[in-house]
Coordinates of C-alpha atoms and ligand atoms in Angstrom, one line a residue:
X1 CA 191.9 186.9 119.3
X2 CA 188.5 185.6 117.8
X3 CA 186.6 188.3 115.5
X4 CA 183.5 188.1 118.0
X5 CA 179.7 188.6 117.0
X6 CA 176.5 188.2 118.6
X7 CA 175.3 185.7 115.6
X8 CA 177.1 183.5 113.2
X9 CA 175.3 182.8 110.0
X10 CA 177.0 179.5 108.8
X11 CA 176.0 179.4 104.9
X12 CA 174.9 182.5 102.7
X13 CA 171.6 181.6 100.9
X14 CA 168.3 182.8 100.5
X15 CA 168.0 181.4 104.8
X16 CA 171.0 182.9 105.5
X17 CA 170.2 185.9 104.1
X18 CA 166.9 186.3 105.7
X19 CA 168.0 185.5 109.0
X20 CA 170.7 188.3 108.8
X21 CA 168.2 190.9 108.1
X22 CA 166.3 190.2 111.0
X23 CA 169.4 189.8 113.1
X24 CA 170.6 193.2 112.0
X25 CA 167.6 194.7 112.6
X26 CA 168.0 193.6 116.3
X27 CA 171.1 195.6 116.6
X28 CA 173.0 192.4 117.0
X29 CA 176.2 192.2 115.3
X30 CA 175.9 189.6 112.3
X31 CA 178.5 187.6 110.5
X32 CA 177.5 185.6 107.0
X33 CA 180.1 182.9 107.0
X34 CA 179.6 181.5 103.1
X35 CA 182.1 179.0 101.4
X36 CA 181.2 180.6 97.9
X37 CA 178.6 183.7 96.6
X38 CA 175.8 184.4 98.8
X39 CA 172.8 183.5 96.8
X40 CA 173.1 179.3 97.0
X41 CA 171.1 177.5 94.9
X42 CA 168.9 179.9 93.8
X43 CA 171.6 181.6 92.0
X44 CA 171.0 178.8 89.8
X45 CA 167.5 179.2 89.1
X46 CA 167.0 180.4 85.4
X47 CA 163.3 181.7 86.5
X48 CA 162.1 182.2 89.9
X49 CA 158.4 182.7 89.2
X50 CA 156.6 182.0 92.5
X51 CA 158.0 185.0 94.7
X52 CA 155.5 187.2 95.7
X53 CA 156.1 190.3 94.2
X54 CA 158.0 189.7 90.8
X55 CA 156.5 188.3 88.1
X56 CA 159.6 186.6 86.9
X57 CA 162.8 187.3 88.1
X58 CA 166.3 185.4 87.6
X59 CA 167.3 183.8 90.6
X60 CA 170.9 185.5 90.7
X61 CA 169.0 188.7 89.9
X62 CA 166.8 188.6 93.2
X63 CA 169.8 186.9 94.8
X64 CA 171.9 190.6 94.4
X65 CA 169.1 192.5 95.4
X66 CA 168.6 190.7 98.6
X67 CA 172.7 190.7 99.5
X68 CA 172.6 194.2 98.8
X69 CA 169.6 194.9 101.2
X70 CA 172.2 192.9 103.9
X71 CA 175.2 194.4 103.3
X72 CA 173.4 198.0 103.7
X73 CA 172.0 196.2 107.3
X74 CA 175.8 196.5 107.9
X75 CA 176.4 192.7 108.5
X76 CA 179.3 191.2 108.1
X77 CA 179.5 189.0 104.5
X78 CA 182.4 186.4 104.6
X79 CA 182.5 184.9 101.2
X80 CA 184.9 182.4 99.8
X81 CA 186.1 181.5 103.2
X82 CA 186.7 178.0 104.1
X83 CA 184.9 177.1 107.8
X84 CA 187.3 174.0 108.6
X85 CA 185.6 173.2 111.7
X86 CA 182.9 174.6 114.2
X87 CA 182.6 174.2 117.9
X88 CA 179.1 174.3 119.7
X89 CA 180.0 173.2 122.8
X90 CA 179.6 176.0 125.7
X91 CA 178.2 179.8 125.7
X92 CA 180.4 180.7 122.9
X93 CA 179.9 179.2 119.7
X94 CA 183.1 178.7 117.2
X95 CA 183.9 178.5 113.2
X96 CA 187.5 178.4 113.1
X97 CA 188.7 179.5 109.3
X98 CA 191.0 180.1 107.0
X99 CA 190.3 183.7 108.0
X100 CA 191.0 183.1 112.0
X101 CA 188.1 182.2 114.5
X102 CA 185.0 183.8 114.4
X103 CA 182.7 183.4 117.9
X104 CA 179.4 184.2 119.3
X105 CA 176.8 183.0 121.7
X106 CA 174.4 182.2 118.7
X107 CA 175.4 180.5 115.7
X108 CA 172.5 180.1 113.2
X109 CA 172.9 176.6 110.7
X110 CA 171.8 177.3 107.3
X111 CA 174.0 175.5 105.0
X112 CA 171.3 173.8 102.2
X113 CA 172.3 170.8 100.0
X114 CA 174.1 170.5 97.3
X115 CA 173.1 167.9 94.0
X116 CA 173.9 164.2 93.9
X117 CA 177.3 163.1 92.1
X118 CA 177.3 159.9 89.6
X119 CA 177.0 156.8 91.7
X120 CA 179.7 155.7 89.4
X121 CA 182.4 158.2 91.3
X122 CA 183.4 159.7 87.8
X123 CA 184.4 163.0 87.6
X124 CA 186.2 165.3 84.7
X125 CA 185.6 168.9 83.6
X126 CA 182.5 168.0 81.7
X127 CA 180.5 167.5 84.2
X128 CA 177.8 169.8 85.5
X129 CA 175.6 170.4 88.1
X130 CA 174.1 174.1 86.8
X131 CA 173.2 174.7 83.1
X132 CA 173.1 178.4 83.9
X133 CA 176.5 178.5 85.6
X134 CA 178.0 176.3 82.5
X135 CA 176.0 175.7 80.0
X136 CA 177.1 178.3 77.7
X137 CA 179.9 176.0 77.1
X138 CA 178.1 173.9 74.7
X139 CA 176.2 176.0 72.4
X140 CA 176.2 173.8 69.1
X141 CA 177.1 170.6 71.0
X142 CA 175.7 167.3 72.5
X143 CA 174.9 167.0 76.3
X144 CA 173.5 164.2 78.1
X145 CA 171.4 165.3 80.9
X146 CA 170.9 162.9 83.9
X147 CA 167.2 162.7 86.1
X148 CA 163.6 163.0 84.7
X149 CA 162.4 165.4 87.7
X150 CA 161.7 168.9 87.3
X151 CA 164.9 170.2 87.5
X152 CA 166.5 167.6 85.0
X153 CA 163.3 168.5 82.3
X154 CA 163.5 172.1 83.1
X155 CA 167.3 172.5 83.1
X156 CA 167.1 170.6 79.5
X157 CA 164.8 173.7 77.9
X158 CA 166.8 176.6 79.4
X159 CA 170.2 174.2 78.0
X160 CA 168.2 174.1 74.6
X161 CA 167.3 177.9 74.2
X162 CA 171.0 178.7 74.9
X163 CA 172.1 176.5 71.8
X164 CA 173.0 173.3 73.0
X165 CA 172.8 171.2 69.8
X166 CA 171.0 168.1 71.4
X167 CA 170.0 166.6 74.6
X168 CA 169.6 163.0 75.9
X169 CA 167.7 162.6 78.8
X170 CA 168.0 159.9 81.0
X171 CA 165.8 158.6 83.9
X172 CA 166.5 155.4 85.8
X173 CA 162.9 155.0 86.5
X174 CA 160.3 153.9 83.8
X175 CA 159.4 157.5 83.6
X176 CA 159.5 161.1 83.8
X177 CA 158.6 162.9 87.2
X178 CA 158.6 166.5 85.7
X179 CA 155.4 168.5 85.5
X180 CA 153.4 167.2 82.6
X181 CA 153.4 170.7 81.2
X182 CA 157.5 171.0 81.0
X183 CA 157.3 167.2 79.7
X184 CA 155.4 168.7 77.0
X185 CA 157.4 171.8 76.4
X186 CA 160.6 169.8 76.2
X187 CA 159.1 167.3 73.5
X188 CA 158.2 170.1 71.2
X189 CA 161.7 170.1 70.8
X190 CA 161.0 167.7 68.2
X191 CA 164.1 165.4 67.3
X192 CA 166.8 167.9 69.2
X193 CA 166.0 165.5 72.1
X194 CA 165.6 161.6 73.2
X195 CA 164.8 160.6 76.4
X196 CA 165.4 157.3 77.5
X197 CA 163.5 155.7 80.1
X198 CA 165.1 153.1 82.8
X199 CA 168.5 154.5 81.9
X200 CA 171.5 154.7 83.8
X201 CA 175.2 156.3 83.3
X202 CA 177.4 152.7 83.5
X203 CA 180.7 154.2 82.7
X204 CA 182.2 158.1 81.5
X205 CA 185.0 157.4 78.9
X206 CA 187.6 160.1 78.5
X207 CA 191.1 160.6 76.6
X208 CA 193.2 163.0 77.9
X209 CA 191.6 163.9 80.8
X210 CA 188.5 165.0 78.7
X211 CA 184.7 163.3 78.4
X212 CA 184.4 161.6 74.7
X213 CA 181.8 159.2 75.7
X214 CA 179.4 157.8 78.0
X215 CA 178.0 154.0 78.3
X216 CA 174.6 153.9 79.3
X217 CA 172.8 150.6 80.7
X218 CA 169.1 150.1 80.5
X219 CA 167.8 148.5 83.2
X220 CA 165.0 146.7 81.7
X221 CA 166.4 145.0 78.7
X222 CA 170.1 145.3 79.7
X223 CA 171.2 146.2 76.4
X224 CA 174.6 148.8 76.3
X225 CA 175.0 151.6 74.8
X226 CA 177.4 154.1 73.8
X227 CA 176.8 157.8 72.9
X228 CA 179.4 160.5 72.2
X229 CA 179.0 163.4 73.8
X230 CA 180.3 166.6 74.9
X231 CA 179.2 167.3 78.3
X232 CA 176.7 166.0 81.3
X233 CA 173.8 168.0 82.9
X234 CA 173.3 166.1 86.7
X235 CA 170.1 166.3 88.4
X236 CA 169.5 163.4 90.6
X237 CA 168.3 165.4 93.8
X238 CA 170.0 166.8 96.9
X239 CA 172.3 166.3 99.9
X240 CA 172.0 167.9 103.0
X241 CA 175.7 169.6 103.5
X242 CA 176.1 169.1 107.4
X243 CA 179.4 167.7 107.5
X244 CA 180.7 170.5 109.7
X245 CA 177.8 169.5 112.4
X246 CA 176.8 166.1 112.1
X247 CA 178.8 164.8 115.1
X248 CA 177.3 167.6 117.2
X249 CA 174.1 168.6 116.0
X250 CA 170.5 165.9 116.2
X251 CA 169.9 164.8 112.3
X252 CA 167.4 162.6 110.6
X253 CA 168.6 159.4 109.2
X254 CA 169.0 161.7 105.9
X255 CA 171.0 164.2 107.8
X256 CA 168.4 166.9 107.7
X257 CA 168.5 169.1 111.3
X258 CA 166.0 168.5 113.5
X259 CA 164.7 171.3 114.5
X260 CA 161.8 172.6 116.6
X261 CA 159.0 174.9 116.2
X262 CA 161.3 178.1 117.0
X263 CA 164.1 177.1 114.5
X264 CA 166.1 175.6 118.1
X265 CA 168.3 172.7 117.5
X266 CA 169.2 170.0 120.4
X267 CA 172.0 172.3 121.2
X268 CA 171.2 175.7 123.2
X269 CA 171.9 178.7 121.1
X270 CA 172.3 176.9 117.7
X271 CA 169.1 177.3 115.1
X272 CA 168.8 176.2 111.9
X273 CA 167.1 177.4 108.8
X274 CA 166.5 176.5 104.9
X275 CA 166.7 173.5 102.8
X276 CA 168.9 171.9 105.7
X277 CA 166.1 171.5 108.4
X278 CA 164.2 168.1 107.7
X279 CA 160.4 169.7 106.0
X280 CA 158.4 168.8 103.4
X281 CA 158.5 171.5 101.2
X282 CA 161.7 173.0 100.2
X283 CA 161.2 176.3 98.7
X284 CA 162.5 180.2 98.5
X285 CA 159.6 181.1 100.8
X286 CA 159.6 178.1 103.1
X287 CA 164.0 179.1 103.3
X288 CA 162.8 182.5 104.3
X289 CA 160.3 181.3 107.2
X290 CA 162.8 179.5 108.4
X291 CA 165.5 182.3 108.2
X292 CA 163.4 184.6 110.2
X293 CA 161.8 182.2 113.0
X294 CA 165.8 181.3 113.2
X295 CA 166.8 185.1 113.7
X296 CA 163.6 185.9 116.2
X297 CA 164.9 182.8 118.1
X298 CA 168.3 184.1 118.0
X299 CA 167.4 187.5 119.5
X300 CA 165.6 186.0 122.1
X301 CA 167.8 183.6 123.4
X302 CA 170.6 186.6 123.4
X303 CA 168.1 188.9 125.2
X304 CA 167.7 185.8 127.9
X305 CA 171.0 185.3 128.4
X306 CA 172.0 188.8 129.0
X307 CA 169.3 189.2 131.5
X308 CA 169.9 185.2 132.8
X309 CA 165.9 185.1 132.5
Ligands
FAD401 C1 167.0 173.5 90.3 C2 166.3 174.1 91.4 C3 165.3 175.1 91.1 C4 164.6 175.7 92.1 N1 163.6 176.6 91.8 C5 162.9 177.2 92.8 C6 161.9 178.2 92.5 O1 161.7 178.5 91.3 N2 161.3 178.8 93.5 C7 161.5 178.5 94.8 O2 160.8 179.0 95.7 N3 162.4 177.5 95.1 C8 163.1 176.9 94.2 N4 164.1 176.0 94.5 C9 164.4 175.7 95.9 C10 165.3 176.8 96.5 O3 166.4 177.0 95.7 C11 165.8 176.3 97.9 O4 164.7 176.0 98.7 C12 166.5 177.5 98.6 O5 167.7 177.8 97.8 C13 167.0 177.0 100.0 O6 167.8 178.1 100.5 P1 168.9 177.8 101.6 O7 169.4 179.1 102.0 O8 168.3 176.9 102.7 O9 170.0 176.8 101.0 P2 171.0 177.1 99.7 O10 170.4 178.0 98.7 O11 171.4 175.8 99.3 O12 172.2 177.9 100.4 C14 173.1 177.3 101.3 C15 174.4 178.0 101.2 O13 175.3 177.5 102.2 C16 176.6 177.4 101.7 N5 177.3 176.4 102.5 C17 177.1 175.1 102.5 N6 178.0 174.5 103.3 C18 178.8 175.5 103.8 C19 180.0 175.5 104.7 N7 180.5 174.4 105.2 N8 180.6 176.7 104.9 C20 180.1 177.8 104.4 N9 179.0 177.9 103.5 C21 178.4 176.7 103.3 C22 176.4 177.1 100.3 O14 177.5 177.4 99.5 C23 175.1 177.9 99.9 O15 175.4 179.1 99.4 C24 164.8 175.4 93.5 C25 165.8 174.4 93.8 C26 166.5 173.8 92.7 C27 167.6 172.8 93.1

């Protein structure tokens, strides 16, 4: 027997989260399916300071507040379960999981991205994608740190003031893409930190399973280099994460959602909302739009299908 909802919220970020207030609100009986912690990627964020209200707030901070404000709603939060598959065909919508089927005539898509790995296909235990979530590992050690964007410069500082001996930066391009003013804040780190310009990761060298060293090619003049190092920072951009729909569901060439005015994807009764709908601007506030236009839809749809307007 399916655990049976009005809405299925597929993902448990800021979106999600958004979404399920509204949802709730409605009186409509709301599941958060979410593979990990509610919160997504802006439990990662060191600082948020561009939400209205709050100053400066860490992003795992506002994160708790805003589950806590949903699980008080009464919705249904599903962490750490593993959706192996959804079904979107029909009037009843499907996520069959590791924790039986869950159905419902709406099923709301709000699954994000998640960073870039190495082109190179490396992996071992040193290496990152969130200096908050690990970077407390390497207080008094080396750490490369891979992209020249925002989050690669920013990431560097907040590595930095939590005692990270020294950083490399690396940028494949022939130069930073950061904010000039966090260029400049990272520099006055003074000789804790060389960055290196039409740089990229070649090879990760390990013994035993563990990072010792990393070759790194520059592009320009092709000379090799080796560096040891203790761990690596990776901030090349985003993915969409739409495995679970990307049969079913009408993508971009990217694999961003398409998605209409009202949130509505090419399916009837699924939405979308967040960093996985194809936008310009992805942002806490633009996730949150999205979350509620997605949830409004939702109700509306139900409410039509009830009455068979
Ligand atoms: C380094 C960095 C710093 C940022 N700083 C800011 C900032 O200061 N201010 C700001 O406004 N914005 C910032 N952003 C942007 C902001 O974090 C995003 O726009 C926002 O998190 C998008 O929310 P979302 O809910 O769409 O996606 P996400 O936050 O990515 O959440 C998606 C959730 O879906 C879950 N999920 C994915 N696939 C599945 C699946 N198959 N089954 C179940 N669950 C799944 C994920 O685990 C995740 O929890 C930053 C982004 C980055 C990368």
């Amino acid at each position: 027997m399916d655990n049976q909802y009005d809405v299925i919220i597929l993902g448990g970020g800021i979106a999600s989260m958004t979404a399920a207030i509204y949802t709730a609100q409605a009186n409509l009986k709301t599941v958060i399916l979410e593979k990990s912690i509610c919160g997504g990627l802006v439990n990662t964020t060191f600082k948020v300071t561009n939400f209205p209200s709050k100053t400066e707030i860490s992003g795992q901070e506002l994160m708790e507040q805003v589950r806590d404000q949903v699980e008080a709603l009464g919705v249904d939060i599903r962490e750490v379960i593993e959706v192996d598959s959804i079904s979107l065909k029909g009037d009843l919508k499907v996520a069959q999981t590791d924790e039986g089927n869950f159905s419902a005539p709406v099923m709301i898509l709000a699954t994000g991205r998640k960073p870039k790995a190495l082109p190179i296909g490396a992996e071992c235990e040193q290496i990152h994608y969130c200096a908050i979530c690990d970077g407390s590992a390497y207080k008094g050690k080396r750490v490369l740190v891979v992209g020249g964007g925002n989050s690669g410069v920013e990431e560097s500082q907040y590595l930095l003031s939590s005692g990270v001996a020294h950083i490399t930066l690396i940028e494949q391009m022939g130069r930073l893409f950061a904010s000039k003013q966090s260029q400049a804040e990272l520099r006055s780190h003074g000789n804790k930190v060389d960055v290196h310009l039409n740089t990229l990761v070649e090879a990760i060298l390990t013994k035993d399973g563990k990072l010792t060293q990393v070759q790194l090619k520059n592009t320009e003049t092709d000379t090799v280099t080796k560096l040891n190092i203790d761990g690596i920072f990776i901030y090349m951009g985003h993915d969409p994460q739409n495995g679970l729909f990307s049969e079913a569901v009408s993508l971009t060439p990217q694999g961003y959602i398409n998605a209409g005015a009202h949130m509505e994807t090419n399916i009837p009764g699924v939405f979308a909302a967040g960093d996985i709908v194809h936008k310009k601007y992805r942002q806490i506030t633009t996730a949150m739009h999205d979350g509620t236009i997605a949830a409004l839809s939702s109700a509306d749809y139900i409410r039509k299908i009830q009455h068979k307007i």
